[in-house]
Coordinates of C-alpha atoms in Angstrom, one line a residue:
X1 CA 15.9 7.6 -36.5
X2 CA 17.0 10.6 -34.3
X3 CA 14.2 13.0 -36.0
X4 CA 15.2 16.0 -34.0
X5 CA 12.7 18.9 -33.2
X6 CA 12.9 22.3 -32.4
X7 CA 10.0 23.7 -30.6
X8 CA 8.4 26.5 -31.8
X9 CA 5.3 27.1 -30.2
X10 CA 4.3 25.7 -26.8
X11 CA 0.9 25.5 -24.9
X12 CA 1.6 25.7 -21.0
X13 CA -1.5 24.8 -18.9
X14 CA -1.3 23.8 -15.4
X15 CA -3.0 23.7 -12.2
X16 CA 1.0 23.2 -10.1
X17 CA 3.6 25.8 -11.1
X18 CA 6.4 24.5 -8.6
X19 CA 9.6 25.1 -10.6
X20 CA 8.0 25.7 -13.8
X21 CA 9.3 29.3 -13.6
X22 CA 13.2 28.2 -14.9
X23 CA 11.7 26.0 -17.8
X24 CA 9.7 29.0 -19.2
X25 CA 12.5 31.0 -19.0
X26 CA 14.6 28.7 -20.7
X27 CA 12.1 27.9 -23.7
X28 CA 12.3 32.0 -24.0
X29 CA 15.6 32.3 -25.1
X30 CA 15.1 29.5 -27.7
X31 CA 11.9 32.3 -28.9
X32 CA 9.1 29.7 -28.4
X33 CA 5.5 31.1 -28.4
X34 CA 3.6 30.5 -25.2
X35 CA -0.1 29.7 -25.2
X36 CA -1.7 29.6 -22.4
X37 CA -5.5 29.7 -20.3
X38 CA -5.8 31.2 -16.8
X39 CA -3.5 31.5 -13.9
X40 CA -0.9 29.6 -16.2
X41 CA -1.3 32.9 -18.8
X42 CA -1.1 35.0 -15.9
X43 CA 2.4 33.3 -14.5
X44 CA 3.7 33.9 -17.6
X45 CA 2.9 37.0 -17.6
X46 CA 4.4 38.1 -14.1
X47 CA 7.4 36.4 -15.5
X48 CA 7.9 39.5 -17.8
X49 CA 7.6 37.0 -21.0
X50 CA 5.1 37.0 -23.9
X51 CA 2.2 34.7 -23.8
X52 CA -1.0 34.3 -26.4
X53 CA -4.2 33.7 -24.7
X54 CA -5.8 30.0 -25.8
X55 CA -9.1 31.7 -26.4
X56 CA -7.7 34.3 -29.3
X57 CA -6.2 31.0 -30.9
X58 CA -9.8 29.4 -30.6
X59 CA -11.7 32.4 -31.1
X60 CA -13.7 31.3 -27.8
X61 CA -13.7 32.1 -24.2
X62 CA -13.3 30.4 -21.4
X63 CA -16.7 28.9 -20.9
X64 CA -18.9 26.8 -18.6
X65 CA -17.7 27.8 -15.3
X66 CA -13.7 26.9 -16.9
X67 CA -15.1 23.0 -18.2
X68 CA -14.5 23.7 -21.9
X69 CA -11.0 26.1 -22.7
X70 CA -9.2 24.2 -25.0
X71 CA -11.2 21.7 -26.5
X72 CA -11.2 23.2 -29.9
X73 CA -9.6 22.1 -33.8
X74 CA -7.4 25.4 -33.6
X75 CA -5.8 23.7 -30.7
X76 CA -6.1 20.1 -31.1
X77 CA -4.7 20.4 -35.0
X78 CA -1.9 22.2 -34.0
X79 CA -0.8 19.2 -31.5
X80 CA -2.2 16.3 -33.8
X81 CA -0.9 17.4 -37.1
X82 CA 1.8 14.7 -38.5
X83 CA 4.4 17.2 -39.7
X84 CA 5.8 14.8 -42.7
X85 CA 2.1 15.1 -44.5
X86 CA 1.9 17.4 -47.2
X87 CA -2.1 17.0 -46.6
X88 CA -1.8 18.4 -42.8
X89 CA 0.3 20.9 -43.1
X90 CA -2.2 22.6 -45.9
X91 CA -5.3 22.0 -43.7
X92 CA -3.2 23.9 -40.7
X93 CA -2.4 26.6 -43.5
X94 CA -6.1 26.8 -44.4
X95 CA -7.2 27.3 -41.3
X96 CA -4.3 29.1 -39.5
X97 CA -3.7 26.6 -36.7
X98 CA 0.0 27.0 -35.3
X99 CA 1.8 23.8 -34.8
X100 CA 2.4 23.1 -31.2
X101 CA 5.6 21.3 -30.5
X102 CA 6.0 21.3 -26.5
X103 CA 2.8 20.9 -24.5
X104 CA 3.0 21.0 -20.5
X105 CA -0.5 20.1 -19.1
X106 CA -1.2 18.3 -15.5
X107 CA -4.0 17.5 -13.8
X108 CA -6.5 18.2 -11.6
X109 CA -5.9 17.1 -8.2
X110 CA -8.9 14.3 -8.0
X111 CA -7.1 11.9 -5.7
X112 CA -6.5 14.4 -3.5
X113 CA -9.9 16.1 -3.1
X114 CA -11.6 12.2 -2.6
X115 CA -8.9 12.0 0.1
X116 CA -9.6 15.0 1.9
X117 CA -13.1 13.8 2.4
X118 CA -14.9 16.8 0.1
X119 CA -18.0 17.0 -1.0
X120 CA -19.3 14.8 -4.5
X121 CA -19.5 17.9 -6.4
X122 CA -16.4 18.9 -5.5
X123 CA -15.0 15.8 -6.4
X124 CA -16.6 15.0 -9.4
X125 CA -15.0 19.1 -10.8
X126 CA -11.9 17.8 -10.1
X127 CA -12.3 15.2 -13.3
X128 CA -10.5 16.7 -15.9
X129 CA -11.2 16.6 -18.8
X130 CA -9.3 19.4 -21.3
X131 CA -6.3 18.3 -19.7
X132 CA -6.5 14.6 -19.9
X133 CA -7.2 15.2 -23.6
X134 CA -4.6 17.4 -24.1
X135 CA -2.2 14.8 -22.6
X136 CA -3.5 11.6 -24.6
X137 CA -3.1 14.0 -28.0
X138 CA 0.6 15.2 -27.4
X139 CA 1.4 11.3 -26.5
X140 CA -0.2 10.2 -29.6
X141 CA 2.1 12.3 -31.5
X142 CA 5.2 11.8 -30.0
X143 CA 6.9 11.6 -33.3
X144 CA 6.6 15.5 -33.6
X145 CA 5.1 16.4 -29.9
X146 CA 6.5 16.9 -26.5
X147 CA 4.6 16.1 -23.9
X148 CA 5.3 17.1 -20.1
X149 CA 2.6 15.9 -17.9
X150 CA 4.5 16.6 -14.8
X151 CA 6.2 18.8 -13.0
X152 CA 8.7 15.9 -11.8
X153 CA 10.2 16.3 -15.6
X154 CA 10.7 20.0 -15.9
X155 CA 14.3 19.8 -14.9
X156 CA 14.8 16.7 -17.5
X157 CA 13.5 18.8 -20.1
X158 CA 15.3 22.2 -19.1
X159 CA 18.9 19.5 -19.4
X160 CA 17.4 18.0 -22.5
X161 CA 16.9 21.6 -24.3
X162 CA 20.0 23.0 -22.8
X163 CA 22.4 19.7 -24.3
X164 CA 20.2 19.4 -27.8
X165 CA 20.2 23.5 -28.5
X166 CA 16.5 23.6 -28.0
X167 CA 16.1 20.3 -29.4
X168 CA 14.6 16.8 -28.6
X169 CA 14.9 13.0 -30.1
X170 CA 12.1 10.8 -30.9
X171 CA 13.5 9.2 -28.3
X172 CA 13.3 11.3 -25.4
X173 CA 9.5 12.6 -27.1
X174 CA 8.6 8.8 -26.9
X175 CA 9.8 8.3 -22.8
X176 CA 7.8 11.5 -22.0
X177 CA 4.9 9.7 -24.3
X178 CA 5.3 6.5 -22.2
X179 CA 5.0 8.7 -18.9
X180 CA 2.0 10.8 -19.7
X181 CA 0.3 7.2 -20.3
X182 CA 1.0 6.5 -17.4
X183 CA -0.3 9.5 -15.7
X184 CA -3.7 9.1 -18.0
X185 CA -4.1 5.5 -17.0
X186 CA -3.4 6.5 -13.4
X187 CA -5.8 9.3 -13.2
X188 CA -8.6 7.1 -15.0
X189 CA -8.3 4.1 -12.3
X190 CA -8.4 6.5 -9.7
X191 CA -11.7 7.9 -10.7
X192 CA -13.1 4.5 -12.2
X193 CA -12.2 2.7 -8.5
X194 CA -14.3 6.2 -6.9
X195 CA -17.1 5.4 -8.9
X196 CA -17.1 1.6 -8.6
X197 CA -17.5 1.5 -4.7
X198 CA -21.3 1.1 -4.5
X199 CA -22.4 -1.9 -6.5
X200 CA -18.8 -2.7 -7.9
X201 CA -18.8 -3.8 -11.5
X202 CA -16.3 -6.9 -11.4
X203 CA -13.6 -5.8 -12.5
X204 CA -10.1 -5.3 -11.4
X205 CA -8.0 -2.2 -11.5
X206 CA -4.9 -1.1 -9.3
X207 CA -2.7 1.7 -10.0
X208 CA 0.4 2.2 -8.1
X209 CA 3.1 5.4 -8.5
X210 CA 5.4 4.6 -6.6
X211 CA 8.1 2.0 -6.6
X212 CA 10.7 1.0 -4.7
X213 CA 13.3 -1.5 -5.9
X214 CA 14.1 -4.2 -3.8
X215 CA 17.9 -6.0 -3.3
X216 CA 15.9 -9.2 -4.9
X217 CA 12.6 -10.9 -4.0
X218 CA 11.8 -13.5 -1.7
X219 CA 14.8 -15.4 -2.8
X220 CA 18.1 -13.6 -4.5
X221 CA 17.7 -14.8 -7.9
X222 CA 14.6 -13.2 -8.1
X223 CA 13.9 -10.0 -8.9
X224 CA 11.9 -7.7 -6.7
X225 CA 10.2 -4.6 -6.6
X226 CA 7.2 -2.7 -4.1
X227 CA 4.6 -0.6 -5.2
X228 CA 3.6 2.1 -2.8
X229 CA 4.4 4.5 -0.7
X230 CA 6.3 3.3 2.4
X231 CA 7.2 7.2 3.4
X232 CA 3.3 7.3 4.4
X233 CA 3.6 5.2 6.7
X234 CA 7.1 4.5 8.4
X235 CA 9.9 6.7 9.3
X236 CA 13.1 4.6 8.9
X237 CA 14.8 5.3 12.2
X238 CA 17.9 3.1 11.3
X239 CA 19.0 0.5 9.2
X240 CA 19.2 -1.3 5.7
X241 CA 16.8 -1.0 2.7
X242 CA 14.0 -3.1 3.7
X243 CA 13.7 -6.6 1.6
X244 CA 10.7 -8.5 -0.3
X245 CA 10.9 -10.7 2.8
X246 CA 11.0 -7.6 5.4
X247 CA 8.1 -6.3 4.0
X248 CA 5.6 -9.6 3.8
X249 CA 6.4 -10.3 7.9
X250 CA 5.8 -6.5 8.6
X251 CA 2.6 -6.3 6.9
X252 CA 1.8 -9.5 8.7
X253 CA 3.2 -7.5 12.0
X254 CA 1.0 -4.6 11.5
X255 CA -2.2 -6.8 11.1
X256 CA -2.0 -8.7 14.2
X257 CA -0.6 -5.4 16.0
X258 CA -3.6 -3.9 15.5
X259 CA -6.0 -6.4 17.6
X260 CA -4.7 -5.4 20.5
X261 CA -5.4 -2.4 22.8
X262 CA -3.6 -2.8 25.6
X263 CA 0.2 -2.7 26.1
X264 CA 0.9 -5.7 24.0
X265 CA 4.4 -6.9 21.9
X266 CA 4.6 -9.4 19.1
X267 CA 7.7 -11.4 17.3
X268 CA 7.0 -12.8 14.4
X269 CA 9.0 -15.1 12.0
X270 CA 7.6 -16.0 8.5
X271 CA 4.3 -13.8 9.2
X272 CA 3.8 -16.4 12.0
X273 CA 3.7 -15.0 15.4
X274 CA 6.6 -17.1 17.8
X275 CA 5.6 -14.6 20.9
X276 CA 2.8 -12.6 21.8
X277 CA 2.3 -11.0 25.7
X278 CA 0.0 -8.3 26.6
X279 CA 1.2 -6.8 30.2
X280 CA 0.2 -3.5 31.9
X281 CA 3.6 -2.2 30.5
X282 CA 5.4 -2.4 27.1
X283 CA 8.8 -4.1 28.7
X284 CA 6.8 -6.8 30.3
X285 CA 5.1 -7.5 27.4
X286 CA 8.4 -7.5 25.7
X287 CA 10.1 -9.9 28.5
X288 CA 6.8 -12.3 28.4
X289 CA 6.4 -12.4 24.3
X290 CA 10.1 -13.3 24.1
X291 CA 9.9 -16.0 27.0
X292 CA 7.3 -17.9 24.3
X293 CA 9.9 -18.8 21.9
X294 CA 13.2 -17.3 22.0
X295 CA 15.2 -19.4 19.5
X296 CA 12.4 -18.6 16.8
X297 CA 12.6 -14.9 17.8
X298 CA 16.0 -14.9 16.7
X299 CA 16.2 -12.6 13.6
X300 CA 12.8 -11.7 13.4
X301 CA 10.3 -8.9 13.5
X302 CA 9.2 -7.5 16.3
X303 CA 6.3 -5.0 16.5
X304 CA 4.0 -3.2 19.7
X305 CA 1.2 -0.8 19.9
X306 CA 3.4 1.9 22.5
X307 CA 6.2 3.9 23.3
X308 CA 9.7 1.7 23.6
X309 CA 11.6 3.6 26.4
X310 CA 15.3 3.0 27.3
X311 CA 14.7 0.3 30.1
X312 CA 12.7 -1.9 27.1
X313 CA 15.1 -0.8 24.7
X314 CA 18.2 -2.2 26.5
X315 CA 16.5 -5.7 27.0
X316 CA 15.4 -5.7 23.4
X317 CA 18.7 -5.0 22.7
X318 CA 20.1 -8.4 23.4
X319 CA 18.5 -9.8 20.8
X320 CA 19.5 -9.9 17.2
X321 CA 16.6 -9.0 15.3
X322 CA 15.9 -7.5 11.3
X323 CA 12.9 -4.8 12.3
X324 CA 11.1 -3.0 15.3
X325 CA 8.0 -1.4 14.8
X326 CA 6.5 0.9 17.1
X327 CA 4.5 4.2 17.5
X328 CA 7.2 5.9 19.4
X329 CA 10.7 5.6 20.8
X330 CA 12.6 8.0 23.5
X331 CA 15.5 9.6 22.6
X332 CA 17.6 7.4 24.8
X333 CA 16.0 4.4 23.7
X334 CA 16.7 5.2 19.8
X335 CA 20.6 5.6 21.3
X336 CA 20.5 2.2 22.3
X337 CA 18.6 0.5 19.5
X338 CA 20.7 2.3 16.6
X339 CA 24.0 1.9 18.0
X340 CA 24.0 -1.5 15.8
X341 CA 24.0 0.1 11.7
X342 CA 21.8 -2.9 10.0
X343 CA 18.8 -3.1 12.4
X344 CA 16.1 -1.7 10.8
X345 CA 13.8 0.6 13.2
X346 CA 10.3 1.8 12.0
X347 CA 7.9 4.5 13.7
X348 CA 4.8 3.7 12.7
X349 CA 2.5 6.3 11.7
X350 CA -0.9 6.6 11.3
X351 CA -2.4 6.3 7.9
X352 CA -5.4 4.1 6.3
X353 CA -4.8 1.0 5.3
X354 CA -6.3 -1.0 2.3
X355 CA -10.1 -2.9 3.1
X356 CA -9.2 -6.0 0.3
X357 CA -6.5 -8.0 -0.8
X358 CA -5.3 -9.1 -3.9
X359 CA -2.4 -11.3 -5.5
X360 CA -1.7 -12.8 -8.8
X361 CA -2.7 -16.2 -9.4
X362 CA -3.1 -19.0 -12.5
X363 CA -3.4 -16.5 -14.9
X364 CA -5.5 -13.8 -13.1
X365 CA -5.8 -11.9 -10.2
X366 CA -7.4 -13.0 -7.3
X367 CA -9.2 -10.6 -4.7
X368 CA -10.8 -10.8 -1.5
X369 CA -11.9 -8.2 1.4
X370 CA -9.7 -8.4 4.7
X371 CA -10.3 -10.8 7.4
X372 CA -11.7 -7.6 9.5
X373 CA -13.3 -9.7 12.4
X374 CA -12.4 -11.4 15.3
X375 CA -14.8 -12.8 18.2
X376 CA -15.0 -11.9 21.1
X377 CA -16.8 -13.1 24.5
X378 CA -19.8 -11.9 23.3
X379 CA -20.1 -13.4 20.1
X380 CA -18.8 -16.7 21.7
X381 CA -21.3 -19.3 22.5
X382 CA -21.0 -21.7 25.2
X383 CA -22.0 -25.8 23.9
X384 CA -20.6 -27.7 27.3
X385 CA -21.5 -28.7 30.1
X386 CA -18.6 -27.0 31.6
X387 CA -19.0 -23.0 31.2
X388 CA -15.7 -21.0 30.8
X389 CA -14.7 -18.6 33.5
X390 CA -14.2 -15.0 32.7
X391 CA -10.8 -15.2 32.7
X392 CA -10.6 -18.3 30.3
X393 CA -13.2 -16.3 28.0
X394 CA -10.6 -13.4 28.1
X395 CA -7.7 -15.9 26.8
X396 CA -9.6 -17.2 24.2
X397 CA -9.9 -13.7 22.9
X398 CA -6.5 -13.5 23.0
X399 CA -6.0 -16.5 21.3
X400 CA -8.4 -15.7 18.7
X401 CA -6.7 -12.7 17.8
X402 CA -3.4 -14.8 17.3
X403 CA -4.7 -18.0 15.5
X404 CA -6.7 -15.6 13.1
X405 CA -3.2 -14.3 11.8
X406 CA -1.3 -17.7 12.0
X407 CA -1.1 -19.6 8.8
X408 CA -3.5 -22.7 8.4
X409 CA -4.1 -25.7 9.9
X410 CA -3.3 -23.7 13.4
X411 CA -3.7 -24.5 16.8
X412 CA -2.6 -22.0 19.5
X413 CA -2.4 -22.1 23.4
X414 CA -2.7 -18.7 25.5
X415 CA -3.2 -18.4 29.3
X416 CA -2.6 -14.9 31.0
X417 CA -2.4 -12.9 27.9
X418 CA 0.3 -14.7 26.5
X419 CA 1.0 -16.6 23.4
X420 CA 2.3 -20.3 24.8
X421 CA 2.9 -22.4 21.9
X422 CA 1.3 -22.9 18.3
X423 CA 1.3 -24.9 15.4
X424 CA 1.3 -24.3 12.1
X425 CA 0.7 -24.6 8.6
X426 CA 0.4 -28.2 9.1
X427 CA -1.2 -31.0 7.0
X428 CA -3.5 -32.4 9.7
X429 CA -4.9 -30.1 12.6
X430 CA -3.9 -33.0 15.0
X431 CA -0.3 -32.5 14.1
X432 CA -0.4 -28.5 14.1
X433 CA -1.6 -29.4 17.9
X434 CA 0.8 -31.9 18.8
X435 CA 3.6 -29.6 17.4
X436 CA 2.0 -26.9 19.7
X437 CA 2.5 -29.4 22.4
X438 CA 6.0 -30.4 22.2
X439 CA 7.1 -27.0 22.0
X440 CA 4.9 -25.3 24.8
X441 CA 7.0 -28.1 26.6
X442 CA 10.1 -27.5 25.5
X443 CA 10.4 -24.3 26.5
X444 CA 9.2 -25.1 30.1
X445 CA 5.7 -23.7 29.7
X446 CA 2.5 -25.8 32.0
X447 CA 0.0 -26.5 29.1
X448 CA -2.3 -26.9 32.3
X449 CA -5.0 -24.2 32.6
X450 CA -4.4 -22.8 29.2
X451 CA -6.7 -22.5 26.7
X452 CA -7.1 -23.4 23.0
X453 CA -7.9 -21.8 20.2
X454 CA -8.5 -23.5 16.3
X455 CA -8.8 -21.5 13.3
X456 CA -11.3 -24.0 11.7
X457 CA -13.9 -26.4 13.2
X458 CA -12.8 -30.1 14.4
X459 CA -13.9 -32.9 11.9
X460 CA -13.1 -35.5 14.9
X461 CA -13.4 -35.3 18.4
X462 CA -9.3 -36.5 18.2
X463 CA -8.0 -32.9 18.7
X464 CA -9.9 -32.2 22.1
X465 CA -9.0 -35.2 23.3
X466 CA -5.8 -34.5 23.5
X467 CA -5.9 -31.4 24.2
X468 CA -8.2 -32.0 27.3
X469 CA -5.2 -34.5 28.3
X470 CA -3.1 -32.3 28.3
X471 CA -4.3 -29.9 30.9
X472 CA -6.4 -27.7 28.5
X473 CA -9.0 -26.4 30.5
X474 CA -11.4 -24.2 27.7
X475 CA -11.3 -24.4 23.7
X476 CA -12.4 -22.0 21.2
X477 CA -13.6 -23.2 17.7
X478 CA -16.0 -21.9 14.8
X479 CA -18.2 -25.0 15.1
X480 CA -19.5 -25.8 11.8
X481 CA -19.1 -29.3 11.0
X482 CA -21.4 -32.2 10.7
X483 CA -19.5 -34.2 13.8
X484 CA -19.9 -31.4 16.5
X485 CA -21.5 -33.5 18.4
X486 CA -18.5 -35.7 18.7
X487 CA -16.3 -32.8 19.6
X488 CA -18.9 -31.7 22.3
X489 CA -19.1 -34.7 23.7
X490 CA -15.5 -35.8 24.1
X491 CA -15.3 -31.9 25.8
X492 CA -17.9 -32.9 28.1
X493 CA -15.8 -36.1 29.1
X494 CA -12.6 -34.1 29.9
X495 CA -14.5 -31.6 32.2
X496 CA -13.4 -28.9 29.1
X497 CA -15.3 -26.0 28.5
X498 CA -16.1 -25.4 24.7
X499 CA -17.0 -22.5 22.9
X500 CA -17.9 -21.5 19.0
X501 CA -17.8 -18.2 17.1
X502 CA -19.6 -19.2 14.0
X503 CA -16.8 -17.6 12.5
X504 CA -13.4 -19.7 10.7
X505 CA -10.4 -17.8 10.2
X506 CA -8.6 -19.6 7.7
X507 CA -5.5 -18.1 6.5
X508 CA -3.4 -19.5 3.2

């Protein structure tokens, strides 16, 4: 089952040449034939080692501006023959065609070139095609074919060789198989997803390189594991490995982070925001968002939109907490806030995020664009009697902000830029408000003159009833529902200004 094989002939074609110099070198001494096309010929050459130019093995030049190089039987043959069959090996006799054993191939950098905003044309030269054949072919034959398909695996191979005299197993051929596959597949999502941005076909596709194992998932007997490139857009500062858990409240940090503008700090707990303060300075927003709910803020993740310098660092400090997020940190500040090992401190950096969602459920996928609006006082419309006061129209686009990112049914109270109370992910809307009552009053906070926000329109006139007894002084909801008028009315009667968005922000 081992089914060792020596190479013999190799064709070496690729467009990086990091570290490839050592592997050539090595595959020399074993007296492998190089073939080669290009500046891959020409590395060779400046290496002071023999190489065979692709187009005398094809009998054809380069042609077509460089499309069409190796796409010919002389070379396909030699990498697709099935050594064992008496019938290929006298069709490569007939014809002359070496066997190729060892073929290193990448690609052309397409992601890349879409990313760095070029030109169509540009981008569409990048799709390879002579390589991604090449690649596919070498895979397919595993059983007599090595296939390198990046430059991550020369070292591998140069141990491989070194161990095995020159050798490899049908093993090791087959985990290099399984890898190319996975850089075909890669490469083809990446150019299918490019082409399917204007008038989608409806399909899904998602390609991910890079993973990170997790400690477990969102509970320790189960496993975990993220896809994506974290490195892109954190610098770990300090701290532990981030969890499953760490990671679903951060992305849920970053998205309601980025609403805000002006100096403004959030704690969350469960993806749930337990304080929110915007101030003219990023310690008094800290101070004020962790006066909203400090017992919930215990062990949580806190995230803002500026620097964090010493003074805000050594208040933070008092608090136990899993992650900070911010832009920046001082020098001093970073002395104070790594002094504890485990805390986990992130500098944010900036970097595009993703415009839909997606996650796995029944027995599909299913897939949605971002919630990517939020109203404010202009698209608000007033429906009382009572007209909100520019200052009550700027907390209910405070609040907005905050219930668009709180988990449904959600009611949340604001009044000077700061988050007073909420509830959420409640049953009945009426109990998400009453929860938001009791605890804006049990940590000391006057309900009267604050405003109201709802994620979703009011089916009965219940919730504004209470809320208007309870000192609430302007509500914002997306209107919608067949009993508005109920609503309205019962505002009316409590002297509470009303206003809807047209807009519901549900979030599951």
């Amino acid at each position: 089952m081992n089914h060792p094989v020596k190479i013999k002939n190799a064709l070496v074609s690729v467009y990086y040449k990091d570290n490839l110099a050592p592997l050539i070198q090595l595959l020399h001494t074993y007296g492998v034939t190089f073939y080669s096309t290009g500046g891959t010929e020409a590395f060779i050459r400046d290496l002071d080692i023999p190489v065979e130019r692709v187009e005398d093995l094809t009998g054809y030049p380069s042609i077509l501006g460089g499309r069409v190089k190796t796409l010919h039987p002389n070379v396909f043959g030699g990498i697709l023959s099935r050594r064992p069959l008496a019938e290929d090996k006298q069709q490569l006799d007939q014809y002359e065609i070496p066997e190729i054993d060892l073929v290193i191939v990448d690609l052309y950098p397409f992601e890349e070139t879409v990313a760095s905003g070029a030109a169509e044309q540009d981008i569409i030269e990048k799709i390879d095609i002579g390589g991604i054949s090449l690649i596919r072919a070498a895979a397919k034959n595993f059983n007599d074919v090595v296939i390198i398909s990046s430059k991550n695996d020369y070292t591998e191979l140069e141990e491989i060789l070194k161990n095995q005299e020159g050798a490899t197993s049908l093993e090791q051929r087959k985990s290099f198989a399984k890898r190319a596959f996975n850089t075909s597949s890669h490469y083809d999502t990446a150019i299918f997803n490019y082409f399917n941005q204007e008038e989608p076909i409806e399909v899904f596709k998602q390609s991910e390189q890079k993973a990170q194992t997790l400690r477990y998932g969102e509970n320790p007997h189960q496993k975990g594991v993220f896809f994506g490139n974290l490195d892109a857009m954190f610098d770990k500062l300090n701290g532990k490995e981030l969890s499953y858990n760490n990671l679903v409240d951060v992305d849920a940090a970053v998205a309601i982070i980025d609403e805000f503008q002006e100096p403004t700090f959030a704690i969350l707990k469960h993806t749930n925001a337990c304080g929110v303060a915007s101030r003219n300075t990023i310690k008094e927003a800290w101070l004020a968002a962790l006066a909203c709910d400090p017992v919930s803020a215990f062990g949580g993740v806190l995230i803002c939109n500026a620097e964090v310098d010493k003074e805000t660092a050594e208040e933070i400090n008092n608090l136990f907490f899993e992650v900070l997020i911010a832009p920046s940190y001082s020098e001093d500040a970073l002395q104070v806030l790594t002094a504890k090992k485990n805390r986990i401190i992130l500098r944010r950096k900036e970097v595009a995020l993703p415009s839909q969602q997606f996650k796995t459920l029944l027995n599909g996928v299913i897939l949605q664009d971002k919630d990517n609006t939020v109203e404010g006082p202009k698209e608000m419309t007033s429906i009382t009697e009572v007209k909100p006061t520019e200052e009550q129209l700027k907390d209910l686009y405070f609040a907005n902000k905050i219930v668009k990112h709180t988990k449904s049914n959600t009611i949340v109270f604001a009044k000077d830029g700061t988050l007073i109370a909420s509830g959420v992910g409640q049953t009945s809307r009426v109990d998400a408000l009453k929860q938001a009552i009791e605890k804006a009053q049990s940590f000391g906070f006057e309900i009267k003159g604050s405003v109201m926000a709802s994620d979703a329109f009011f089916p009965f006139p219940d919730c504004v009833e209470i809320a208007g007894d309870a000192g609430v002084v302007a509500v914002l909801q997306p209107g919608g529902s067949i009993k508005d008028q109920l609503s309205i009315d019962m505002a009316n009667e409590k002297r509470v200004a009303m206003v809807t968005t047209g807009v519901r922000h549900f979030k599951h």
